[in-house]
CSV table of C-alpha atoms and ligand atoms in Angstrom, one decimal:
chain,number,residue,atom,x,y,z
Q,1,MET,CA,105.3,82.6,110.2
Q,2,LEU,CA,108.3,82.9,107.7
Q,3,GLN,CA,107.6,84.8,104.8
Q,4,GLN,CA,108.7,83.4,101.4
Q,5,ASP,CA,110.5,86.0,99.7
Q,6,THR,CA,113.5,87.9,100.8
Q,7,ILE,CA,113.4,92.0,100.9
Q,8,THR,CA,115.8,94.7,101.0
Q,9,ALA,CA,116.2,98.5,101.4
Q,10,LEU,CA,118.2,101.2,102.2
Q,11,VAL,CA,118.0,101.3,106.3
Q,12,THR,CA,120.2,104.7,106.5
Q,13,ALA,CA,118.8,108.3,105.2
Q,14,VAL,CA,119.2,109.1,101.7
Q,15,GLY,CA,121.6,111.4,101.1
Q,16,GLU,CA,125.8,111.5,101.6
Q,17,SER,CA,126.9,110.5,104.7
Q,18,SER,CA,130.2,108.3,105.5
Q,19,VAL,CA,128.2,105.0,105.8
Q,20,GLY,CA,125.2,103.9,104.1
Q,21,ILE,CA,123.7,100.5,105.1
Q,22,ILE,CA,121.7,98.2,103.0
Q,23,ARG,CA,119.5,95.5,104.9
Q,24,ILE,CA,118.6,92.0,103.4
Q,25,SER,CA,116.0,90.1,105.2
Q,26,GLY,CA,114.5,86.4,104.5
Q,27,PRO,CA,115.3,83.2,103.6
Q,28,GLU,CA,117.7,84.1,100.6
Q,29,ALA,CA,119.7,86.6,102.6
Q,30,THR,CA,122.7,84.6,102.9
Q,31,SER,CA,122.9,83.2,99.7
Q,32,ILE,CA,122.2,86.5,98.0
Q,33,ALA,CA,124.9,88.0,100.1
Q,34,ASN,CA,127.2,85.5,98.6
Q,35,LYS,CA,126.3,86.6,95.3
Q,36,ILE,CA,127.3,90.0,95.4
Q,37,TYR,CA,130.4,89.5,98.1
Q,38,LYS,CA,134.3,89.2,96.9
Q,39,GLY,CA,136.1,88.1,100.1
Q,40,LYS,CA,137.0,85.0,102.4
Q,41,THR,CA,133.3,84.3,103.7
Q,42,ASP,CA,130.5,81.8,103.0
Q,43,PHE,CA,127.6,83.3,104.6
Q,44,THR,CA,125.6,80.2,104.0
Q,45,THR,CA,127.6,78.6,106.5
Q,46,ALA,CA,129.4,81.4,108.8
Q,47,GLU,CA,128.3,81.8,112.3
Q,48,SER,CA,125.6,84.4,113.2
Q,49,HIS,CA,126.4,87.6,114.6
Q,50,THR,CA,129.9,88.3,112.9
Q,51,VAL,CA,131.4,90.7,111.0
Q,52,HIS,CA,132.8,90.3,107.1
Q,53,TYR,CA,135.0,92.4,105.3
Q,54,GLY,CA,134.9,92.1,101.4
Q,55,TYR,CA,133.9,94.0,98.3
Q,56,VAL,CA,130.4,94.4,96.8
Q,57,TYR,CA,131.2,92.6,93.8
Q,58,ASP,CA,129.2,92.5,90.3
Q,59,ALA,CA,130.4,89.5,89.0
Q,60,LYS,CA,128.1,89.8,85.7
Q,61,HIS,CA,130.2,92.6,85.1
Q,62,ASP,CA,133.3,91.7,86.8
Q,63,LYS,CA,133.3,94.8,88.7
Q,64,LYS,CA,134.0,95.9,92.4
Q,65,ILE,CA,131.5,98.3,93.6
Q,66,ASP,CA,132.6,99.6,96.9
Q,67,GLU,CA,134.8,98.0,100.1
Q,68,ALA,CA,132.1,97.3,102.8
Q,69,ILE,CA,131.6,95.5,105.9
Q,70,PHE,CA,128.9,92.7,105.9
Q,71,LEU,CA,127.1,91.9,109.0
Q,72,LEU,CA,125.4,88.3,109.5
Q,73,MET,CA,122.5,88.1,112.0
Q,74,ARG,CA,120.9,84.9,111.6
Q,75,GLY,CA,116.9,84.4,112.5
Q,76,PRO,CA,115.5,84.2,115.0
Q,77,ARG,CA,118.0,86.4,116.7
Q,78,SER,CA,117.8,89.4,114.4
Q,79,PHE,CA,115.5,92.4,113.9
Q,80,THR,CA,112.9,90.9,111.7
Q,81,GLY,CA,113.6,87.3,113.2
Q,82,GLU,CA,114.7,86.1,109.8
Q,83,ASP,CA,118.3,85.6,108.2
Q,84,VAL,CA,119.4,89.1,108.0
Q,85,VAL,CA,122.7,90.7,106.1
Q,86,GLU,CA,123.3,94.0,106.5
Q,87,VAL,CA,126.0,95.7,103.8
Q,88,GLN,CA,127.8,98.8,105.2
Q,89,CYS,CA,129.0,100.6,102.2
Q,90,HIS,CA,130.3,103.7,101.9
Q,91,GLY,CA,127.5,106.6,102.0
Q,92,GLY,CA,127.7,107.6,98.1
Q,93,MET,CA,124.5,107.7,96.5
Q,94,VAL,CA,125.8,106.0,93.3
Q,95,VAL,CA,127.6,103.5,95.2
Q,96,LEU,CA,124.5,102.7,97.2
Q,97,LYS,CA,122.1,102.4,94.3
Q,98,GLN,CA,124.5,100.3,92.6
Q,99,THR,CA,124.8,97.8,95.7
Q,100,LEU,CA,121.0,97.9,95.9
Q,101,GLN,CA,120.3,97.1,92.2
Q,102,LEU,CA,122.7,94.2,92.4
Q,103,ILE,CA,120.9,92.8,95.3
Q,104,LEU,CA,117.7,93.1,93.4
Q,105,SER,CA,118.9,91.6,90.6
Q,106,CYS,CA,120.3,88.6,92.6
Q,107,GLY,CA,116.6,87.9,93.7
Q,108,ALA,CA,115.6,90.4,96.7
Q,109,ARG,CA,112.6,92.4,96.4
Q,110,LEU,CA,112.6,95.9,97.6
Q,111,ALA,CA,110.6,96.2,100.7
Q,112,GLU,CA,107.7,98.4,101.2
Q,113,GLN,CA,107.5,100.9,104.1
Q,114,GLY,CA,107.5,99.4,107.3
Q,115,GLU,CA,108.0,95.9,106.0
Q,116,PHE,CA,111.1,94.8,108.3
Q,117,SER,CA,109.0,96.2,111.2
Q,118,LYS,CA,105.9,94.4,110.1
Q,119,ARG,CA,108.0,91.1,109.9
Q,120,ALA,CA,109.7,91.4,113.0
Q,121,PHE,CA,105.8,92.0,114.3
Q,122,LEU,CA,104.7,88.9,112.4
Q,123,ASN,CA,107.4,86.8,113.9
Q,124,GLY,CA,107.0,87.7,117.2
Q,125,ARG,CA,110.3,89.9,117.8
Q,126,LEU,CA,108.0,93.1,118.4
Q,127,ASP,CA,104.2,93.5,119.7
Q,128,LEU,CA,102.4,96.4,117.6
Q,129,ALA,CA,102.6,99.1,120.4
Q,130,GLN,CA,106.3,98.2,120.3
Q,131,ALA,CA,106.6,98.2,116.6
Q,132,GLU,CA,104.6,101.7,116.8
Q,133,SER,CA,106.9,102.9,118.7
Q,134,ILE,CA,109.6,102.6,116.8
Q,135,MET,CA,108.0,104.8,114.2
Q,136,ASP,CA,107.7,107.6,117.2
Q,137,ILE,CA,111.3,107.3,117.7
Q,138,VAL,CA,112.0,108.2,114.2
Q,139,GLN,CA,109.8,110.9,114.4
Q,140,ALA,CA,110.2,112.3,117.9
Q,141,LYS,CA,111.0,116.1,117.9
Q,142,THR,CA,112.6,116.3,121.3
Q,143,GLU,CA,114.6,114.0,123.6
Q,144,ARG,CA,112.0,113.5,125.6
Q,145,GLY,CA,109.7,112.5,122.7
Q,146,VAL,CA,112.2,109.7,122.0
Q,147,ASP,CA,112.4,108.7,125.8
Q,148,LEU,CA,108.7,108.1,126.0
Q,149,ALA,CA,108.6,106.0,122.4
Q,150,LEU,CA,111.9,104.0,123.9
Q,151,SER,CA,109.7,103.6,127.3
Q,152,GLN,CA,107.3,102.1,125.0
Q,153,LEU,CA,109.5,100.2,122.7
Q,154,GLN,CA,110.8,98.4,126.1
Q,155,GLY,CA,107.2,97.5,126.7
Q,156,SER,CA,105.5,99.5,129.2
Q,157,LEU,CA,102.3,99.7,127.7
Q,158,SER,CA,102.4,96.4,126.5
Q,159,ASP,CA,102.9,95.2,130.0
Q,160,MET,CA,99.8,96.8,131.4
Q,161,VAL,CA,97.8,95.9,128.6
Q,162,LYS,CA,98.7,92.6,129.0
Q,163,GLU,CA,97.9,92.5,132.8
Q,164,LEU,CA,94.5,94.2,132.1
Q,165,ARG,CA,93.8,91.3,129.4
Q,166,ALA,CA,94.9,88.5,132.2
Q,167,ASP,CA,92.3,90.3,134.4
Q,168,LEU,CA,89.8,90.3,132.2
Q,169,LEU,CA,90.4,87.0,131.3
Q,170,GLU,CA,89.9,85.7,134.8
Q,171,LEU,CA,86.8,87.0,135.5
Q,172,VAL,CA,85.6,86.3,132.1
Q,173,ALA,CA,86.3,82.6,133.2
Q,174,PHE,CA,84.7,83.0,136.9
Q,175,ILE,CA,81.4,83.8,135.0
Q,176,GLN,CA,81.7,81.1,132.0
Q,177,ALA,CA,82.3,78.5,135.1
Q,178,ASP,CA,79.6,79.9,137.0
Q,179,ILE,CA,76.9,79.2,133.7
Q,180,ASP,CA,78.5,75.8,133.2
Q,181,TYR,CA,78.1,74.5,136.4
Q,182,PRO,CA,75.6,76.3,138.3
Q,183,ASP,CA,75.4,73.4,141.1
Q,184,ASP,CA,79.1,72.6,141.7
Q,185,ASP,CA,81.0,73.6,144.5
Q,186,ILE,CA,83.5,76.1,142.8
Q,187,GLU,CA,84.8,79.5,143.9
Q,188,ARG,CA,82.4,81.9,142.9
Q,189,LEU,CA,83.0,86.1,142.8
Q,190,THR,CA,79.6,88.0,144.4
Q,191,PRO,CA,78.2,90.9,142.3
Q,192,GLU,CA,80.4,93.3,144.6
Q,193,GLU,CA,83.6,91.7,143.9
Q,194,TYR,CA,82.8,92.1,140.3
Q,195,GLN,CA,81.8,95.3,140.7
Q,196,SER,CA,85.4,96.6,142.4
Q,197,ARG,CA,87.6,94.2,140.4
Q,198,VAL,CA,86.3,95.7,136.8
Q,199,ALA,CA,86.0,99.2,138.4
Q,200,ASN,CA,89.7,98.8,139.4
Q,201,LEU,CA,90.6,97.9,136.0
Q,202,LYS,CA,88.6,100.6,134.3
Q,203,GLU,CA,90.3,103.3,136.8
Q,204,GLN,CA,93.8,102.0,135.8
Q,205,ILE,CA,92.8,103.0,132.2
Q,206,ALA,CA,91.4,106.0,133.1
Q,207,SER,CA,94.5,107.0,134.8
Q,208,VAL,CA,96.8,106.4,131.6
Q,209,LEU,CA,94.0,108.2,129.6
Q,210,GLN,CA,94.7,111.6,131.7
Q,211,ASN,CA,98.1,111.1,130.9
Q,212,ALA,CA,97.8,110.9,127.2
Q,213,GLN,CA,97.2,114.4,126.5
Q,214,LYS,CA,100.6,115.3,128.2
Q,215,GLY,CA,102.2,112.5,126.0
Q,216,LYS,CA,100.5,113.8,122.9
Q,217,ILE,CA,101.7,117.0,123.7
Q,218,ILE,CA,105.3,115.7,124.2
Q,219,ARG,CA,105.5,113.8,121.3
Q,220,ASP,CA,103.5,116.2,118.6
Q,221,GLY,CA,104.4,119.4,120.0
Q,222,LEU,CA,101.7,122.0,121.6
Q,223,ARG,CA,100.3,124.1,118.8
Q,224,VAL,CA,100.5,127.5,119.5
Q,225,VAL,CA,99.3,130.4,117.8
Q,226,ILE,CA,100.9,134.2,118.4
Q,227,ALA,CA,97.2,136.6,117.5
Q,228,GLY,CA,96.6,140.1,117.6
Q,229,LYS,CA,96.5,142.9,115.5
Q,230,PRO,CA,99.2,144.1,113.0
Q,231,ASN,CA,102.3,145.8,114.8
Q,232,VAL,CA,101.6,145.1,118.3
Q,233,GLY,CA,104.8,143.0,118.4
Q,234,LYS,CA,103.8,139.1,117.5
Q,235,SER,CA,107.1,138.7,115.1
Q,236,SER,CA,109.0,140.2,118.0
Q,237,LEU,CA,107.8,137.9,120.4
Q,238,LEU,CA,108.1,134.9,118.1
Q,239,ASN,CA,111.8,136.3,117.8
Q,240,ALA,CA,112.4,136.7,121.2
Q,241,LEU,CA,111.1,133.0,122.1
Q,242,LEU,CA,113.4,131.5,118.9
Q,243,GLY,CA,116.2,133.6,120.2
Q,244,GLN,CA,117.0,134.6,117.0
Q,245,GLU,CA,116.1,136.8,113.8
Q,246,ARG,CA,113.9,134.7,112.0
Q,247,ALA,CA,110.9,136.3,111.2
Q,248,ILE,CA,111.0,139.6,109.4
Q,249,VAL,CA,110.5,142.2,111.9
Q,250,THR,CA,109.0,145.7,110.5
Q,251,ASP,CA,107.5,149.1,111.3
Q,252,ILE,CA,104.6,148.8,108.7
Q,253,PRO,CA,101.3,147.2,109.7
Q,254,GLY,CA,100.6,144.0,107.9
Q,255,THR,CA,104.0,143.1,106.7
Q,256,THR,CA,104.4,139.6,108.1
Q,257,ARG,CA,102.5,138.5,104.9
Q,258,ASP,CA,102.1,134.7,105.6
Q,259,VAL,CA,102.0,132.3,108.3
Q,260,ILE,CA,105.5,131.6,109.9
Q,261,GLU,CA,105.9,128.2,111.8
Q,262,GLU,CA,108.6,127.5,114.1
Q,263,TYR,CA,109.3,125.0,116.5
Q,264,ILE,CA,110.9,125.8,119.9
Q,265,ASN,CA,112.1,123.5,122.7
Q,266,LEU,CA,110.4,124.7,125.9
Q,267,ASN,CA,112.5,122.6,128.2
Q,268,GLY,CA,111.8,119.4,126.4
Q,269,ILE,CA,108.1,120.2,125.0
Q,270,PRO,CA,108.2,121.2,121.3
Q,271,LEU,CA,106.2,124.1,121.1
Q,272,LYS,CA,104.7,124.6,117.3
Q,273,ILE,CA,104.3,128.2,117.0
Q,274,VAL,CA,102.6,130.2,114.3
Q,275,ASP,CA,102.9,133.7,113.7
Q,276,THR,CA,100.0,135.1,112.0
Q,277,ALA,CA,99.8,138.0,109.4
Q,278,GLY,CA,97.9,140.4,111.8
Q,279,ILE,CA,94.1,138.7,111.9
Q,280,ARG,CA,91.6,141.5,110.7
Q,281,GLU,CA,89.9,142.7,107.7
Q,282,THR,CA,91.3,143.1,104.9
Q,283,ASP,CA,91.1,144.2,101.1
Q,284,ASN,CA,94.5,142.9,100.2
Q,285,VAL,CA,94.0,139.8,98.5
Q,286,VAL,CA,97.4,138.4,99.4
Q,287,GLU,CA,97.1,139.5,102.7
Q,288,GLN,CA,93.6,137.9,102.6
Q,289,ILE,CA,95.1,134.9,102.0
Q,290,GLY,CA,97.5,135.0,105.0
Q,291,VAL,CA,94.6,136.0,107.2
Q,292,ASP,CA,92.3,133.2,106.3
Q,293,LYS,CA,95.1,130.8,107.0
Q,294,ALA,CA,95.5,132.4,110.3
Q,295,GLN,CA,92.0,132.1,111.3
Q,296,GLN,CA,92.1,128.4,111.0
Q,297,PHE,CA,95.3,128.1,113.1
Q,298,VAL,CA,93.7,130.0,115.7
Q,299,LYS,CA,90.6,127.8,115.7
Q,300,HIS,CA,92.6,124.8,115.6
Q,301,ALA,CA,95.4,126.0,118.3
Q,302,ASP,CA,95.8,124.3,121.5
Q,303,LEU,CA,97.2,127.7,123.0
Q,304,VAL,CA,96.5,131.3,121.7
Q,305,LEU,CA,99.2,133.7,122.6
Q,306,TYR,CA,97.2,136.8,122.0
Q,307,VAL,CA,99.2,140.0,122.1
Q,308,VAL,CA,97.9,143.9,122.9
Q,309,ASP,CA,100.3,146.6,122.3
Q,310,ALA,CA,100.7,148.5,125.6
Q,311,LEU,CA,100.4,152.1,123.5
Q,312,GLN,CA,98.2,151.4,121.2
Q,313,GLY,CA,95.4,149.8,124.0
Q,314,LEU,CA,92.6,147.9,122.8
Q,315,THR,CA,90.4,148.4,120.0
Q,316,GLU,CA,87.1,147.2,118.6
Q,317,GLU,CA,89.4,144.6,116.6
Q,318,ASP,CA,90.5,143.4,119.8
Q,319,THR,CA,87.0,142.9,121.2
Q,320,GLN,CA,86.0,140.9,118.3
Q,321,MET,CA,88.8,138.6,117.9
Q,322,LEU,CA,88.8,138.1,122.3
Q,323,ASP,CA,85.4,137.0,121.5
Q,324,GLU,CA,86.1,134.6,118.8
Q,325,ILE,CA,88.6,132.5,121.0
Q,326,LYS,CA,87.2,132.8,124.4
Q,327,ASN,CA,86.8,129.3,124.6
Q,328,GLN,CA,90.3,128.4,123.9
Q,329,HIS,CA,93.2,128.0,126.1
Q,330,VAL,CA,94.5,131.7,125.9
Q,331,ILE,CA,97.3,133.7,127.7
Q,332,TYR,CA,96.7,137.4,127.3
Q,333,LEU,CA,99.9,139.7,126.8
Q,334,MET,CA,100.5,143.3,127.2
Q,335,ASN,CA,103.6,144.0,124.9
Q,336,LYS,CA,106.2,147.0,124.9
Q,337,SER,CA,106.4,146.9,128.8
Q,338,ASP,CA,109.6,148.8,128.5
Q,339,VAL,CA,107.6,151.9,127.2
Q,340,GLY,CA,105.4,152.0,130.6
Q,341,ILE,CA,102.3,150.6,130.8
Q,342,THR,CA,99.2,153.1,132.2
Q,343,ASP,CA,96.6,152.1,134.7
Q,344,GLU,CA,93.7,152.8,131.9
Q,345,ALA,CA,95.2,150.3,129.3
Q,346,ARG,CA,95.5,147.8,132.3
Q,347,ALA,CA,92.1,148.4,133.4
Q,348,ALA,CA,90.6,148.3,129.8
Q,349,PHE,CA,92.2,144.8,128.8
Q,350,ALA,CA,91.4,143.6,131.8
Q,351,ASP,CA,87.6,144.6,131.6
Q,352,ALA,CA,87.4,143.1,127.8
Q,353,ILE,CA,89.0,139.5,129.2
Q,354,GLY,CA,86.6,139.6,132.0
Q,355,GLY,CA,89.0,139.7,134.5
Q,356,ALA,CA,91.4,137.1,133.3
Q,357,PRO,CA,95.5,137.2,134.2
Q,358,VAL,CA,97.5,139.4,132.1
Q,359,LEU,CA,101.0,139.1,131.4
Q,360,GLU,CA,103.2,142.3,130.6
Q,361,ILE,CA,106.1,141.6,128.6
Q,362,SER,CA,108.7,143.2,126.2
Q,363,ALA,CA,109.2,141.2,123.1
Q,364,ARG,CA,111.7,143.5,122.3
Q,365,GLU,CA,113.5,143.9,125.5
Q,366,LYS,CA,112.9,140.4,126.3
Q,367,LEU,CA,111.4,140.8,129.8
Q,368,GLY,CA,108.5,138.3,131.0
Q,369,LEU,CA,109.3,135.7,128.8
Q,370,ASP,CA,110.2,133.5,131.6
Q,371,GLN,CA,106.7,133.9,133.1
Q,372,LEU,CA,105.3,133.2,130.2
Q,373,GLU,CA,107.3,129.9,129.6
Q,374,GLN,CA,105.8,129.2,133.2
Q,375,ARG,CA,102.5,130.0,132.7
Q,376,ILE,CA,102.4,127.6,129.8
Q,377,MET,CA,104.1,125.0,131.6
Q,378,ASP,CA,101.0,125.6,134.6
Q,379,LEU,CA,98.2,125.4,132.1
Q,380,PHE,CA,99.3,122.3,130.1
Q,381,PHE,CA,101.5,120.4,132.6
Q,382,SER,CA,100.1,121.7,136.0
Q,383,GLY,CA,103.4,123.2,136.3
Q,384,THR,CA,105.8,120.1,135.9
Q,385,LEU,CA,106.4,117.3,133.4
Q,386,GLU,CA,107.4,114.6,135.8
Q,387,VAL,CA,105.6,111.6,134.4
Q,388,GLN,CA,108.3,109.4,134.8
Q,389,ASN,CA,106.7,106.1,136.3
Q,390,ASP,CA,103.3,106.7,134.7
Q,391,ILE,CA,102.5,104.9,131.3
Q,392,MET,CA,102.1,107.9,128.7
Q,393,VAL,CA,100.2,106.7,125.6
Q,394,THR,CA,100.8,109.2,122.6
Q,395,ASN,CA,99.5,107.2,119.9
Q,396,VAL,CA,95.8,108.0,118.9
Q,397,ARG,CA,95.3,104.5,117.8
Q,398,HIS,CA,96.1,103.4,121.5
Q,399,ILE,CA,94.0,106.1,123.1
Q,400,GLN,CA,91.1,105.3,121.1
Q,401,ILE,CA,91.2,101.6,121.7
Q,402,LEU,CA,91.5,102.3,125.5
Q,403,GLU,CA,88.7,104.3,125.6
Q,404,GLU,CA,86.6,102.1,123.9
Q,405,SER,CA,87.5,99.2,126.4
Q,406,ALA,CA,87.0,101.3,129.3
Q,407,ALA,CA,83.4,102.1,127.7
Q,408,HIS,CA,82.8,98.4,127.6
Q,409,MET,CA,83.7,98.2,131.3
Q,410,GLU,CA,81.6,101.0,132.3
Q,411,GLY,CA,79.1,99.2,130.4
Q,412,PHE,CA,79.5,95.9,132.7
Q,413,LEU,CA,79.4,98.1,135.9
Q,414,THR,CA,75.9,99.9,134.8
Q,415,GLY,CA,74.6,96.5,134.2
Q,416,LEU,CA,75.4,95.4,137.7
Q,417,MET,CA,74.1,98.3,139.1
Q,418,LEU,CA,70.8,97.9,137.4
Q,419,GLY,CA,70.9,94.4,139.2
Q,420,MET,CA,71.5,92.5,136.2
Q,421,SER,CA,73.4,89.0,136.3
Q,422,VAL,CA,77.0,88.6,135.1
Q,423,ASP,CA,75.8,85.8,132.6
Q,424,PHE,CA,74.1,88.7,130.3
Q,425,LEU,CA,77.1,91.0,131.1
Q,426,VAL,CA,79.9,89.0,130.5
Q,427,ILE,CA,79.8,90.2,126.6
Q,428,ASP,CA,81.3,93.2,127.9
Q,429,LEU,CA,84.2,92.1,129.3
Q,430,GLN,CA,85.2,90.0,126.6
Q,431,ASN,CA,84.6,93.1,124.2
Q,432,ALA,CA,87.0,94.8,126.3
Q,433,TRP,CA,89.6,92.1,126.5
Q,434,GLU,CA,89.4,92.1,122.7
Q,435,LYS,CA,89.7,95.6,122.0
Q,436,LEU,CA,92.5,95.8,124.4
Q,437,GLY,CA,94.4,93.1,122.0
Q,438,LYS,CA,94.4,95.2,119.3
Q,439,ILE,CA,97.0,97.5,121.0
Q,440,THR,CA,99.6,94.6,121.0
Q,441,GLY,CA,98.2,93.3,118.0
Q,442,GLU,CA,97.0,89.9,119.3
Q,443,THR,CA,93.4,90.6,117.9
Q,444,VAL,CA,94.4,92.8,115.1
Q,445,GLU,CA,92.8,92.6,111.7
Q,446,GLU,CA,95.5,92.0,108.3
Q,447,ASP,CA,94.1,95.6,106.9
Q,448,LEU,CA,94.8,97.4,110.4
Q,449,LEU,CA,98.2,95.9,110.0
Q,450,ASP,CA,98.8,97.1,106.3
Q,451,GLN,CA,97.7,100.5,107.7
Q,452,ILE,CA,99.9,100.7,110.4
Q,453,PHE,CA,102.9,99.6,108.8
Q,454,SER,CA,102.6,101.3,105.6
Q,455,LYS,CA,103.0,104.8,107.9
Q,456,PHE,CA,106.3,103.8,108.6
Q,457,CYS,CA,109.6,105.4,106.3
Q,458,LEU,CA,111.2,103.1,103.9
Q,459,GLY,CA,113.8,101.0,105.3
Q,460,LYS,CA,112.2,100.6,109.0
E,501,LIG,P1,103.7,142.4,114.4
E,501,LIG,O1,103.3,143.3,113.2
E,501,LIG,O2,102.5,142.3,115.4
E,501,LIG,O3,104.5,141.0,114.1
E,501,LIG,O4,104.7,143.1,115.0
E,501,LIG,P2,106.3,143.4,115.0
E,501,LIG,O5,106.8,142.4,115.8
E,501,LIG,O6,106.7,143.2,113.7
E,501,LIG,O7,106.3,144.6,115.9
E,501,LIG,C1,106.1,146.4,115.5
E,501,LIG,C2,106.9,147.0,116.0
E,501,LIG,O8,106.8,147.1,117.3
E,501,LIG,C3,108.2,146.9,115.4
E,501,LIG,O9,109.1,148.3,115.3
E,501,LIG,C4,109.3,146.3,116.5
E,501,LIG,O10,110.4,146.8,117.1
E,501,LIG,C5,108.3,147.0,118.1
E,501,LIG,N1,107.9,146.1,119.2
E,501,LIG,C6,107.9,144.9,119.3
E,501,LIG,N2,108.0,144.5,120.3
E,501,LIG,C7,108.3,145.7,121.3
E,501,LIG,C8,108.4,145.9,122.6
E,501,LIG,O11,108.3,145.0,123.5
E,501,LIG,N3,108.8,147.2,122.8
E,501,LIG,C9,109.0,148.3,121.9
E,501,LIG,N4,109.3,149.3,122.8
E,501,LIG,N5,108.8,148.1,120.7
E,501,LIG,C10,108.7,147.2,120.5
């Protein structure tokens, strides 16, 4: 499916760097390259996958814009599947802008967000899940996030989806044959066989979905909120975890005015940690804004680190706050263990949280932090991050589709259990098959495509 127009965009980051790359893709790519080039090559006849030295040249004004290297990749062996010329200029913004304008004036159009990837998809160079993984690679916050996205780019999810769809289609074919040739002597499956085969497919999806939560955390980070009364050591804990003095630590209660957000890398998992301005009732307007915001953060956090001061002990404020977060993942921390924790303090805390485990730490002396990290790993990753052989779905769209298609399979299985004929239930398998095709893009609608690709950055 060849596109009509030729598109162009800066594909490297905007800003100064030693090299900036502009990509031209489409049927006119080589003729436009000829128009902006001064050197020895004719791009319309030059061999594919070759490198050409020369100048970006504005013929109209007889002006050399930059010394550059031109890369020629003819379709279909290019990123987009179309003819592609990439111009590697020096990285200055002025030069890149002039070059881009020159290319536009020679008949190319500025690419929309994600349009290169969209063409790659439409030309069959990538399936949709792979195209989406490109976006994930660009946005990944840790190396592990990149690994995940790369494995998806290599098609691990797509392969599974293709197998599931092939299996579903085979079952549909069996049922169809049964309906069409009821009297012929053809191979048939028993209800038990249908049951076990569909249950097996559903099981595969279920196990992938189980992993999805891990995957989402690896990609997006775990939203962690440090909560507790003023002066219990929340900022100090954030600093200790960050390993550097970032938040301002003071002795005056309530001085961490706003909400501070930081990323830390815990063994490959990005933690998005929020230090709140001391969640408590206040009359101070500025502080109130911070408090409101903080309460929102706490509500939406994946994990709350609730800090109590070993010296101050527990107060009414703590009890109230602890009650509000009792349905969330909470790790209870008693800070300032360096000054000594009394048995009364321990008992009071344990009492308030119904005997849940309390970690004793010292944010200032950096004691107990390893145990805290381990507790986080235990809570969300069953102690380990080993996921290598499993397919890890991170994309919300993919998760939703997998859930929906599993629901159709469930419908099929329930129907069988109720003694319904597979003739009536075949629709469930067809629906599951169709849903799954949306992951790889085989059954996806045009407007959804636009929506997905518009989330890409320019130049992707
Ligand atoms: P926040 O208001 O909860 O953010 O508390 P801060 O982090 O600003 O700390 C309040 C005070 O407690 C500061 O004087 C810190 O130095 C002190 N502090 C924090 N952590 C510890 C600790 O582990 N041990 C001791 N002795 N003091 C601490």
